[in-house]
mmCIF file of C-alpha atoms in Angstrom:
data_model
loop_
_atom_site.group_PDB
_atom_site.id
_atom_site.type_symbol
_atom_site.label_atom_id
_atom_site.label_comp_id
_atom_site.label_asym_id
_atom_site.label_seq_id
_atom_site.Cartn_x
_atom_site.Cartn_y
_atom_site.Cartn_z
ATOM 1 C CA MET A 1054 -31.661 -64.326 -113.392
ATOM 2 C CA GLU A 1055 -31.896 -67.711 -114.898
ATOM 3 C CA LEU A 1056 -35.165 -68.398 -113.068
ATOM 4 C CA LEU A 1057 -36.952 -65.535 -114.779
ATOM 5 C CA PRO A 1058 -39.299 -66.419 -117.604
ATOM 6 C CA ALA A 1059 -39.136 -64.888 -121.016
ATOM 7 C CA VAL A 1060 -40.550 -61.415 -121.413
ATOM 8 C CA GLY A 1061 -43.011 -62.572 -124.110
ATOM 9 C CA TRP A 1062 -44.420 -65.221 -121.781
ATOM 10 C CA ALA A 1063 -44.840 -62.870 -118.815
ATOM 11 C CA LEU A 1064 -46.596 -60.322 -121.048
ATOM 12 C CA ALA A 1065 -48.888 -62.915 -122.301
ATOM 13 C CA VAL A 1066 -49.764 -64.144 -118.803
ATOM 14 C CA GLY A 1067 -50.284 -60.572 -117.648
ATOM 15 C CA ARG A 1068 -52.688 -59.851 -120.545
ATOM 16 C CA ALA A 1069 -54.569 -63.013 -119.996
ATOM 17 C CA GLY A 1070 -55.036 -62.618 -116.270
ATOM 18 C CA GLY A 1071 -54.929 -58.980 -115.113
ATOM 19 C CA LEU A 1072 -56.114 -59.749 -111.614
ATOM 20 C CA PRO A 1073 -55.503 -57.101 -108.923
ATOM 21 C CA ALA A 1074 -53.653 -59.536 -106.751
ATOM 22 C CA GLY A 1075 -51.536 -60.754 -109.632
ATOM 23 C CA VAL A 1076 -51.497 -63.857 -111.799
ATOM 24 C CA ARG A 1077 -50.141 -67.042 -110.332
ATOM 25 C CA ALA A 1078 -48.549 -69.417 -112.792
ATOM 26 C CA GLN A 1079 -46.474 -72.636 -112.311
ATOM 27 C CA GLY A 1080 -43.877 -71.321 -114.723
ATOM 28 C CA PRO A 1081 -43.411 -71.321 -118.565
ATOM 29 C CA PRO A 1082 -43.448 -74.606 -120.401
ATOM 30 C CA GLY A 1083 -40.349 -76.660 -120.102
ATOM 31 C CA ALA A 1084 -39.505 -75.130 -116.714
ATOM 32 C CA PRO A 1085 -41.290 -77.279 -114.044
ATOM 33 C CA GLY A 1086 -40.919 -76.549 -110.296
ATOM 34 C CA ARG A 1087 -41.111 -72.743 -110.627
ATOM 35 C CA SER A 1088 -43.747 -70.508 -109.035
ATOM 36 C CA VAL A 1089 -44.242 -67.314 -111.024
ATOM 37 C CA LEU A 1090 -46.368 -64.377 -109.933
ATOM 38 C CA VAL A 1091 -47.046 -61.755 -112.552
ATOM 39 C CA THR A 1092 -48.403 -58.440 -111.112
ATOM 40 C CA PRO A 1093 -49.399 -55.414 -113.288
ATOM 41 C CA LEU A 1094 -47.903 -52.092 -112.376
ATOM 42 C CA THR A 1095 -51.111 -50.060 -112.581
ATOM 43 C CA SER A 1096 -51.974 -46.539 -111.328
ATOM 44 C CA GLY A 1097 -54.764 -44.242 -112.268
ATOM 45 C CA GLY A 1098 -56.026 -46.512 -115.026
ATOM 46 C CA ASP A 1099 -52.579 -46.613 -116.703
ATOM 47 C CA GLN A 1100 -50.320 -49.652 -116.762
ATOM 48 C CA TYR A 1101 -46.516 -49.130 -116.666
ATOM 49 C CA GLY A 1102 -45.284 -52.724 -116.871
ATOM 50 C CA LEU A 1103 -45.308 -55.914 -114.881
ATOM 51 C CA LEU A 1104 -43.746 -57.072 -111.727
ATOM 52 C CA VAL A 1105 -42.505 -60.590 -112.153
ATOM 53 C CA THR A 1106 -41.645 -62.722 -109.076
ATOM 54 C CA VAL A 1107 -40.369 -66.163 -109.355
ATOM 55 C CA ARG A 1108 -38.981 -68.959 -107.071
ATOM 56 C CA ARG A 1109 -38.480 -72.680 -106.950
ATOM 57 C CA GLY A 1110 -40.721 -74.861 -104.976
ATOM 58 C CA ALA A 1111 -44.015 -74.016 -103.340
ATOM 59 C CA PRO A 1112 -46.354 -71.705 -105.235
ATOM 60 C CA HIS A 1113 -47.035 -68.193 -103.935
ATOM 61 C CA ASP A 1114 -49.971 -68.095 -101.631
ATOM 62 C CA ARG A 1115 -52.718 -65.476 -101.575
ATOM 63 C CA SER A 1116 -51.134 -63.267 -98.836
ATOM 64 C CA GLU A 1117 -47.871 -63.089 -100.864
ATOM 65 C CA ALA A 1118 -49.858 -62.151 -103.949
ATOM 66 C CA GLU A 1119 -51.678 -59.381 -102.130
ATOM 67 C CA LEU A 1120 -48.426 -58.034 -100.677
ATOM 68 C CA LEU A 1121 -46.850 -57.934 -104.047
ATOM 69 C CA ALA A 1122 -49.894 -56.318 -105.561
ATOM 70 C CA LEU A 1123 -49.666 -53.540 -103.004
ATOM 71 C CA LEU A 1124 -45.936 -52.982 -103.738
ATOM 72 C CA ALA A 1125 -46.698 -52.932 -107.473
ATOM 73 C CA GLU A 1126 -49.397 -50.372 -106.940
ATOM 74 C CA ARG A 1127 -47.021 -48.171 -104.964
ATOM 75 C CA ALA A 1128 -44.279 -48.458 -107.523
ATOM 76 C CA ALA A 1129 -46.721 -47.615 -110.339
ATOM 77 C CA SER A 1130 -47.947 -44.547 -108.374
ATOM 78 C CA HIS A 1131 -44.287 -43.360 -108.120
ATOM 79 C CA ILE A 1132 -43.776 -43.891 -111.779
ATOM 80 C CA ARG A 1133 -46.851 -41.906 -112.617
ATOM 81 C CA HIS A 1134 -45.878 -39.018 -110.389
ATOM 82 C CA ALA A 1135 -42.324 -39.002 -111.733
ATOM 83 C CA ARG A 1136 -43.630 -38.860 -115.372
ATOM 84 C CA ALA A 1137 -46.053 -36.164 -114.428
ATOM 85 C CA HIS A 1138 -43.209 -34.168 -112.858
ATOM 86 C CA GLU A 1139 -41.055 -34.667 -115.840
ATOM 87 C CA ARG A 1140 -43.838 -33.195 -118.106
ATOM 88 C CA LEU A 1141 -44.299 -30.274 -115.694
ATOM 89 C CA SER A 1142 -40.563 -29.594 -115.600
ATOM 90 C CA ARG A 1143 -40.463 -29.771 -119.421
ATOM 91 C CA THR A 1144 -43.218 -27.312 -119.689
ATOM 92 C CA ALA A 1145 -41.691 -24.986 -117.093
ATOM 93 C CA GLY A 1146 -38.368 -25.199 -118.836
ATOM 94 C CA ASP A 1147 -39.838 -24.310 -122.196
ATOM 95 C CA LEU A 1148 -41.727 -21.417 -120.709
ATOM 96 C CA GLN A 1149 -38.756 -20.102 -118.803
ATOM 97 C CA ARG A 1150 -36.433 -20.268 -121.775
ATOM 98 C CA ALA A 1151 -38.919 -18.144 -123.651
ATOM 99 C CA LEU A 1152 -39.282 -15.708 -120.801
ATOM 100 C CA LEU A 1153 -35.511 -15.499 -120.142
ATOM 101 C CA ALA A 1154 -34.769 -14.297 -123.645
ATOM 102 C CA GLU A 1155 -32.281 -11.410 -123.749
ATOM 103 C CA PRO A 1156 -33.630 -8.170 -122.320
ATOM 104 C CA GLY A 1157 -34.602 -5.214 -124.543
ATOM 105 C CA ARG A 1158 -32.041 -3.213 -126.378
ATOM 106 C CA PRO A 1159 -30.600 -0.299 -124.483
ATOM 107 C CA HIS A 1160 -29.534 2.953 -126.075
ATOM 108 C CA PRO A 1161 -26.356 2.895 -128.139
ATOM 109 C CA ASN A 1162 -24.612 4.820 -125.413
ATOM 110 C CA LEU A 1163 -24.806 1.865 -123.031
ATOM 111 C CA ASP A 1164 -23.115 -1.552 -123.301
ATOM 112 C CA ILE A 1165 -24.750 -4.466 -121.372
ATOM 113 C CA ALA A 1166 -24.033 -8.149 -120.745
ATOM 114 C CA VAL A 1167 -26.333 -10.672 -119.049
ATOM 115 C CA ARG A 1168 -25.845 -14.154 -117.547
ATOM 116 C CA HIS A 1169 -28.354 -16.582 -116.055
ATOM 117 C CA LEU A 1170 -27.169 -19.639 -114.074
ATOM 118 C CA PRO A 1171 -29.588 -22.189 -112.625
ATOM 119 C CA ALA A 1172 -28.577 -23.619 -109.239
ATOM 120 C CA GLY A 1173 -27.155 -27.110 -108.854
ATOM 121 C CA GLY A 1174 -26.945 -27.865 -112.542
ATOM 122 C CA ARG A 1175 -30.698 -27.838 -112.928
ATOM 123 C CA THR A 1176 -32.145 -27.048 -116.295
ATOM 124 C CA LEU A 1177 -34.877 -24.981 -114.745
ATOM 125 C CA VAL A 1178 -34.394 -21.370 -113.862
ATOM 126 C CA GLY A 1179 -36.342 -19.900 -110.946
ATOM 127 C CA GLY A 1180 -37.833 -16.427 -110.767
ATOM 128 C CA ASP A 1181 -34.731 -14.483 -111.453
ATOM 129 C CA TRP A 1182 -34.813 -12.046 -114.388
ATOM 130 C CA CYS A 1183 -33.210 -9.056 -116.022
ATOM 131 C CA GLU A 1184 -34.645 -6.332 -118.226
ATOM 132 C CA THR A 1185 -33.583 -3.100 -119.970
ATOM 133 C CA VAL A 1186 -36.090 -0.401 -121.059
ATOM 134 C CA ARG A 1187 -35.204 2.509 -123.436
ATOM 135 C CA LEU A 1188 -36.328 5.856 -122.064
ATOM 136 C CA HIS A 1189 -36.222 9.412 -123.506
ATOM 137 C CA PHE A 1190 -33.184 11.588 -123.830
ATOM 138 C CA GLY A 1191 -30.707 8.716 -124.101
ATOM 139 C CA ARG A 1192 -31.515 7.137 -120.720
ATOM 140 C CA THR A 1193 -31.926 3.397 -120.091
ATOM 141 C CA LEU A 1194 -33.717 1.691 -117.195
ATOM 142 C CA LEU A 1195 -31.872 -1.456 -115.942
ATOM 143 C CA VAL A 1196 -33.864 -4.009 -113.906
ATOM 144 C CA VAL A 1197 -33.103 -7.155 -112.074
ATOM 145 C CA GLY A 1198 -35.670 -9.082 -110.064
ATOM 146 C CA ASP A 1199 -36.125 -12.298 -108.084
ATOM 147 C CA VAL A 1200 -39.548 -13.990 -107.579
ATOM 148 C CA MET A 1201 -39.810 -16.188 -104.519
ATOM 149 C CA GLY A 1202 -39.516 -19.928 -105.381
ATOM 150 C CA HIS A 1203 -38.769 -21.995 -108.451
ATOM 151 C CA GLY A 1204 -40.521 -23.780 -111.267
ATOM 152 C CA LEU A 1205 -43.565 -23.084 -113.388
ATOM 153 C CA GLU A 1206 -45.384 -20.959 -110.799
ATOM 154 C CA ALA A 1207 -42.333 -18.658 -110.280
ATOM 155 C CA ALA A 1208 -41.830 -18.402 -114.033
ATOM 156 C CA VAL A 1209 -45.477 -17.307 -114.570
ATOM 157 C CA ASP A 1210 -45.237 -14.671 -111.826
ATOM 158 C CA MET A 1211 -41.884 -13.547 -113.278
ATOM 159 C CA ASN A 1212 -43.521 -12.904 -116.568
ATOM 160 C CA ALA A 1213 -46.289 -10.915 -114.916
ATOM 161 C CA TYR A 1214 -43.790 -8.730 -113.035
ATOM 162 C CA ARG A 1215 -41.780 -8.234 -116.271
ATOM 163 C CA SER A 1216 -44.891 -7.332 -118.271
ATOM 164 C CA SER A 1217 -46.070 -4.777 -115.649
ATOM 165 C CA LEU A 1218 -42.499 -3.276 -115.530
ATOM 166 C CA ARG A 1219 -42.453 -2.722 -119.274
ATOM 167 C CA TYR A 1220 -45.853 -1.162 -119.317
ATOM 168 C CA ILE A 1221 -45.207 1.171 -116.335
ATOM 169 C CA ALA A 1222 -41.614 2.087 -117.335
ATOM 170 C CA SER A 1223 -42.820 3.293 -120.705
ATOM 171 C CA ALA A 1224 -44.350 6.254 -118.985
ATOM 172 C CA ASP A 1225 -40.841 7.430 -117.961
ATOM 173 C CA LEU A 1226 -41.648 7.739 -114.281
ATOM 174 C CA PRO A 1227 -38.891 7.959 -111.609
ATOM 175 C CA PRO A 1228 -37.653 4.557 -110.506
ATOM 176 C CA HIS A 1229 -39.346 4.711 -107.117
ATOM 177 C CA ARG A 1230 -42.745 5.420 -108.675
ATOM 178 C CA VAL A 1231 -42.326 2.461 -111.045
ATOM 179 C CA LEU A 1232 -41.756 0.274 -108.025
ATOM 180 C CA ARG A 1233 -44.786 1.810 -106.335
ATOM 181 C CA GLN A 1234 -47.125 1.023 -109.225
ATOM 182 C CA MET A 1235 -45.675 -2.509 -109.702
ATOM 183 C CA ASP A 1236 -46.351 -3.186 -106.002
ATOM 184 C CA ASP A 1237 -49.891 -1.931 -106.297
ATOM 185 C CA ILE A 1238 -50.655 -4.247 -109.212
ATOM 186 C CA ALA A 1239 -49.008 -7.317 -107.433
ATOM 187 C CA ALA A 1240 -50.630 -6.673 -104.097
ATOM 188 C CA GLY A 1241 -54.025 -6.759 -105.869
ATOM 189 C CA GLU A 1242 -53.453 -10.332 -107.034
ATOM 190 C CA ALA A 1243 -53.885 -12.768 -104.202
ATOM 191 C CA ASP A 1244 -51.889 -15.524 -105.908
ATOM 192 C CA ARG A 1245 -48.920 -13.405 -106.960
ATOM 193 C CA ARG A 1246 -45.701 -14.427 -105.269
ATOM 194 C CA PRO A 1247 -43.648 -11.652 -103.668
ATOM 195 C CA ALA A 1248 -40.587 -10.501 -105.556
ATOM 196 C CA THR A 1249 -37.433 -8.377 -104.825
ATOM 197 C CA CYS A 1250 -36.524 -5.849 -107.563
ATOM 198 C CA LEU A 1251 -33.746 -3.285 -108.184
ATOM 199 C CA LEU A 1252 -34.125 -0.463 -110.703
ATOM 200 C CA ALA A 1253 -31.175 1.559 -112.065
ATOM 201 C CA ARG A 1254 -31.876 4.490 -114.421
ATOM 202 C CA ILE A 1255 -28.609 5.302 -116.272
ATOM 203 C CA ASP A 1256 -28.276 8.795 -117.832
ATOM 204 C CA PRO A 1257 -24.888 9.001 -119.630
ATOM 205 C CA GLY A 1258 -25.523 12.477 -120.779
ATOM 206 C CA ARG A 1259 -25.804 13.831 -117.257
ATOM 207 C CA GLY A 1260 -23.426 11.225 -115.775
ATOM 208 C CA GLN A 1261 -26.000 9.982 -113.240
ATOM 209 C CA ILE A 1262 -27.337 6.688 -111.991
ATOM 210 C CA THR A 1263 -30.672 6.801 -110.176
ATOM 211 C CA LEU A 1264 -31.467 3.731 -108.004
ATOM 212 C CA ALA A 1265 -34.571 2.402 -106.237
ATOM 213 C CA GLY A 1266 -34.970 -1.047 -104.573
ATOM 214 C CA ALA A 1267 -37.736 -3.304 -103.334
ATOM 215 C CA GLY A 1268 -36.068 -5.614 -100.863
ATOM 216 C CA HIS A 1269 -33.130 -6.252 -103.220
ATOM 217 C CA LEU A 1270 -29.419 -6.211 -102.726
ATOM 218 C CA PRO A 1271 -27.402 -3.055 -103.759
ATOM 219 C CA PRO A 1272 -25.515 -2.916 -107.036
ATOM 220 C CA LEU A 1273 -21.768 -2.865 -107.469
ATOM 221 C CA LEU A 1274 -20.000 0.026 -109.334
ATOM 222 C CA ILE A 1275 -16.581 -0.893 -110.799
ATOM 223 C CA GLY A 1276 -14.260 1.898 -111.879
ATOM 224 C CA PRO A 1277 -12.044 1.881 -114.993
ATOM 225 C CA ASP A 1278 -9.013 1.094 -112.719
ATOM 226 C CA GLY A 1279 -10.807 -2.087 -111.410
ATOM 227 C CA ALA A 1280 -11.651 -0.758 -107.950
ATOM 228 C CA ALA A 1281 -15.193 -1.684 -106.825
ATOM 229 C CA ALA A 1282 -17.704 -0.460 -104.253
ATOM 230 C CA LEU A 1283 -21.389 -1.075 -103.486
ATOM 231 C CA LEU A 1284 -23.828 1.794 -104.191
ATOM 232 C CA PRO A 1285 -26.209 2.579 -101.400
ATOM 233 C CA VAL A 1286 -29.970 2.122 -102.093
ATOM 234 C CA PRO A 1287 -32.837 3.193 -99.912
ATOM 235 C CA VAL A 1288 -34.496 0.032 -98.378
ATOM 236 C CA GLY A 1289 -38.008 -0.691 -99.565
ATOM 237 C CA PRO A 1290 -40.319 -3.773 -99.069
ATOM 238 C CA PRO A 1291 -40.489 -6.489 -101.642
ATOM 239 C CA LEU A 1292 -43.065 -6.134 -104.434
ATOM 240 C CA GLY A 1293 -46.449 -7.626 -103.718
ATOM 241 C CA THR A 1294 -46.695 -6.620 -100.114
ATOM 242 C CA GLY A 1295 -48.697 -3.488 -100.771
ATOM 243 C CA LEU A 1296 -46.615 -1.582 -98.164
ATOM 244 C CA GLY A 1297 -45.046 0.918 -100.580
ATOM 245 C CA GLY A 1298 -42.546 3.377 -99.222
ATOM 246 C CA TYR A 1299 -40.058 3.306 -102.026
ATOM 247 C CA GLU A 1300 -37.434 6.044 -102.634
ATOM 248 C CA SER A 1301 -34.875 6.928 -105.180
ATOM 249 C CA VAL A 1302 -31.255 7.997 -104.839
ATOM 250 C CA THR A 1303 -28.944 9.421 -107.498
ATOM 251 C CA HIS A 1304 -25.178 8.751 -107.770
ATOM 252 C CA PRO A 1305 -22.658 10.167 -110.219
ATOM 253 C CA ALA A 1306 -21.569 8.013 -113.084
ATOM 254 C CA ALA A 1307 -18.485 8.361 -115.307
ATOM 255 C CA PRO A 1308 -17.495 6.926 -118.638
ATOM 256 C CA GLY A 1309 -15.703 3.598 -118.275
ATOM 257 C CA GLN A 1310 -17.487 2.689 -115.021
ATOM 258 C CA THR A 1311 -19.435 -0.664 -114.920
ATOM 259 C CA LEU A 1312 -22.532 -1.124 -112.969
ATOM 260 C CA LEU A 1313 -23.300 -4.725 -111.839
ATOM 261 C CA LEU A 1314 -26.863 -5.655 -110.827
ATOM 262 C CA PHE A 1315 -27.358 -9.272 -109.506
ATOM 263 C CA THR A 1316 -29.761 -11.565 -107.681
ATOM 264 C CA ASP A 1317 -28.928 -12.827 -104.161
ATOM 265 C CA GLY A 1318 -27.868 -16.286 -105.434
ATOM 266 C CA LEU A 1319 -24.620 -14.754 -106.644
ATOM 267 C CA VAL A 1320 -23.414 -13.732 -103.182
ATOM 268 C CA GLU A 1321 -25.434 -15.566 -100.438
ATOM 269 C CA ARG A 1322 -23.966 -18.623 -98.774
ATOM 270 C CA ARG A 1323 -25.711 -20.779 -96.160
ATOM 271 C CA GLY A 1324 -24.800 -19.732 -92.627
ATOM 272 C CA GLU A 1325 -22.959 -16.615 -93.722
ATOM 273 C CA ASP A 1326 -23.972 -13.054 -92.780
ATOM 274 C CA ILE A 1327 -25.163 -11.065 -95.886
ATOM 275 C CA ASP A 1328 -22.732 -8.288 -95.091
ATOM 276 C CA HIS A 1329 -19.840 -10.707 -95.324
ATOM 277 C CA SER A 1330 -21.186 -12.007 -98.617
ATOM 278 C CA LEU A 1331 -21.382 -8.540 -100.105
ATOM 279 C CA ALA A 1332 -17.970 -7.655 -98.764
ATOM 280 C CA ARG A 1333 -16.577 -10.629 -100.652
ATOM 281 C CA LEU A 1334 -18.111 -9.285 -103.883
ATOM 282 C CA ALA A 1335 -16.815 -5.804 -103.302
ATOM 283 C CA GLY A 1336 -13.367 -7.271 -102.554
ATOM 284 C CA LEU A 1337 -12.899 -8.757 -105.985
ATOM 285 C CA ARG A 1338 -10.179 -7.276 -108.126
ATOM 286 C CA PHE A 1339 -10.967 -6.432 -111.679
ATOM 287 C CA PRO A 1340 -8.143 -5.861 -114.224
ATOM 288 C CA ALA A 1341 -8.201 -2.434 -115.659
ATOM 289 C CA GLY A 1342 -9.683 -2.182 -119.154
ATOM 290 C CA GLN A 1343 -11.784 -5.338 -118.951
ATOM 291 C CA ASP A 1344 -14.775 -5.464 -121.272
ATOM 292 C CA ILE A 1345 -18.082 -6.111 -119.660
ATOM 293 C CA GLU A 1346 -18.191 -9.783 -120.685
ATOM 294 C CA ALA A 1347 -14.836 -10.226 -118.992
ATOM 295 C CA VAL A 1348 -16.170 -8.404 -115.912
ATOM 296 C CA LEU A 1349 -18.916 -11.002 -115.682
ATOM 297 C CA ASP A 1350 -16.386 -13.825 -116.040
ATOM 298 C CA THR A 1351 -14.317 -12.405 -113.209
ATOM 299 C CA VAL A 1352 -17.427 -12.134 -110.979
ATOM 300 C CA LEU A 1353 -18.862 -15.569 -111.681
ATOM 301 C CA THR A 1354 -15.412 -17.267 -111.274
ATOM 302 C CA GLY A 1355 -14.329 -15.233 -108.190
ATOM 303 C CA LEU A 1356 -17.585 -16.078 -106.442
ATOM 304 C CA ASP A 1357 -17.756 -19.679 -107.764
ATOM 305 C CA ALA A 1358 -21.252 -18.923 -108.985
ATOM 306 C CA ARG A 1359 -21.589 -22.155 -110.882
ATOM 307 C CA HIS A 1360 -21.816 -23.945 -107.531
ATOM 308 C CA ALA A 1361 -24.138 -21.459 -105.958
ATOM 309 C CA GLU A 1362 -27.033 -22.647 -103.803
ATOM 310 C CA ASP A 1363 -29.656 -20.556 -105.542
ATOM 311 C CA ASP A 1364 -30.214 -19.355 -109.111
ATOM 312 C CA VAL A 1365 -28.051 -16.464 -110.259
ATOM 313 C CA ALA A 1366 -28.904 -13.593 -112.756
ATOM 314 C CA VAL A 1367 -26.301 -10.939 -113.425
ATOM 315 C CA LEU A 1368 -26.471 -7.793 -115.501
ATOM 316 C CA ALA A 1369 -23.471 -5.604 -116.293
ATOM 317 C CA ALA A 1370 -23.813 -2.172 -117.918
ATOM 318 C CA ARG A 1371 -21.195 0.351 -118.973
ATOM 319 C CA PRO A 1372 -22.223 3.833 -120.200
ATOM 320 C CA HIS A 1373 -20.221 5.884 -122.642
ATOM 321 C CA PRO A 1374 -20.824 9.417 -123.898
ATOM 322 C CA ARG A 1375 -22.177 10.083 -127.318
ATOM 323 C CA ARG A 1376 -19.157 10.667 -129.642
ATOM 324 C CA PRO A 1377 -18.994 13.089 -132.545
ATOM 325 C CA PRO A 1378 -18.471 11.342 -135.897
ATOM 326 C CA GLY A 1379 -14.891 10.366 -136.505
ATOM 327 C CA GLU A 1380 -13.919 10.580 -132.743
ATOM 328 C CA PRO A 1381 -12.207 7.364 -131.536
ATOM 329 C CA PRO A 1382 -13.885 5.197 -128.805
ATOM 330 C CA TYR A 1383 -13.366 6.057 -125.228
ATOM 331 C CA GLY A 1384 -10.011 4.917 -123.860
ATOM 332 C CA THR A 1385 -8.246 4.770 -127.210
ATOM 333 C CA ARG A 1386 -5.914 7.154 -129.032
ATOM 334 C CA ALA A 1387 -5.977 8.366 -132.570
ATOM 335 C CA SER A 1388 -2.891 7.437 -134.538
ATOM 336 C CA SER A 1389 -0.594 10.296 -135.531
#
């Protein structure tokens, strides 16, 4: 370190020379016997600093200067790409934070909770998303989807799927017809990435859950006693393939039950069969009477979701019947 010249001197030499092969100097005043080579770190017309090489004795020859100039150019190119990637990541992060705002408000007869966890501690979220859409007659459509890939492109496509979902669902179509129209729109755009999607229309008044899926994993239904089971969903292709063939199925729903929709990052583990992954989720034990936020905590902790290999989006919903004025909440007693 004691051989290195002062920063001010190196900057002055670099500004004065600026040769592609570097600037050879015999060293700063008062330091005889040094050979100093000052090489700009330049790429794409931008300069990111200087590479300063110093040694005692013989001055650097031309071949050494050219080699160091090549190394400096490579280093500057990496710096330029790293800064460009940082800007892109920041833009993607800003966009995704805006897109991953809380989903729409459901009907008052439905409690919901949502969590998003990026994989590996990244600040960026991929194409995972959740949504709720109010329908007529006290029903709510719950949606969870997963666009292939990560980053800005996945975020843009996620927004496109989410926008088309809101538009199509406003017509109050059956869930399988919503998927069919979303698939038609996505298949007509060549650059749109495929996506999996699960729709659950909850009707607390009739005590029904109607499901339709596009290549997505089935939801989990948790009873008031904490027992859990996966709900079967007809298999359909991912959105954007143009293949169609979506179907709906209806299951009974009771007050106090919790429906859990999730993306595959919650359960999938490398080298493990997906049936085993889903069985691990269904095997979790939930304390009776947990609120839905606590249910999500149990799921994320039990599956160690904070160390998942892929992004995670989870939506929990619990219906309750409309209560006459003055009637206590479900599961409580009026004092005598």
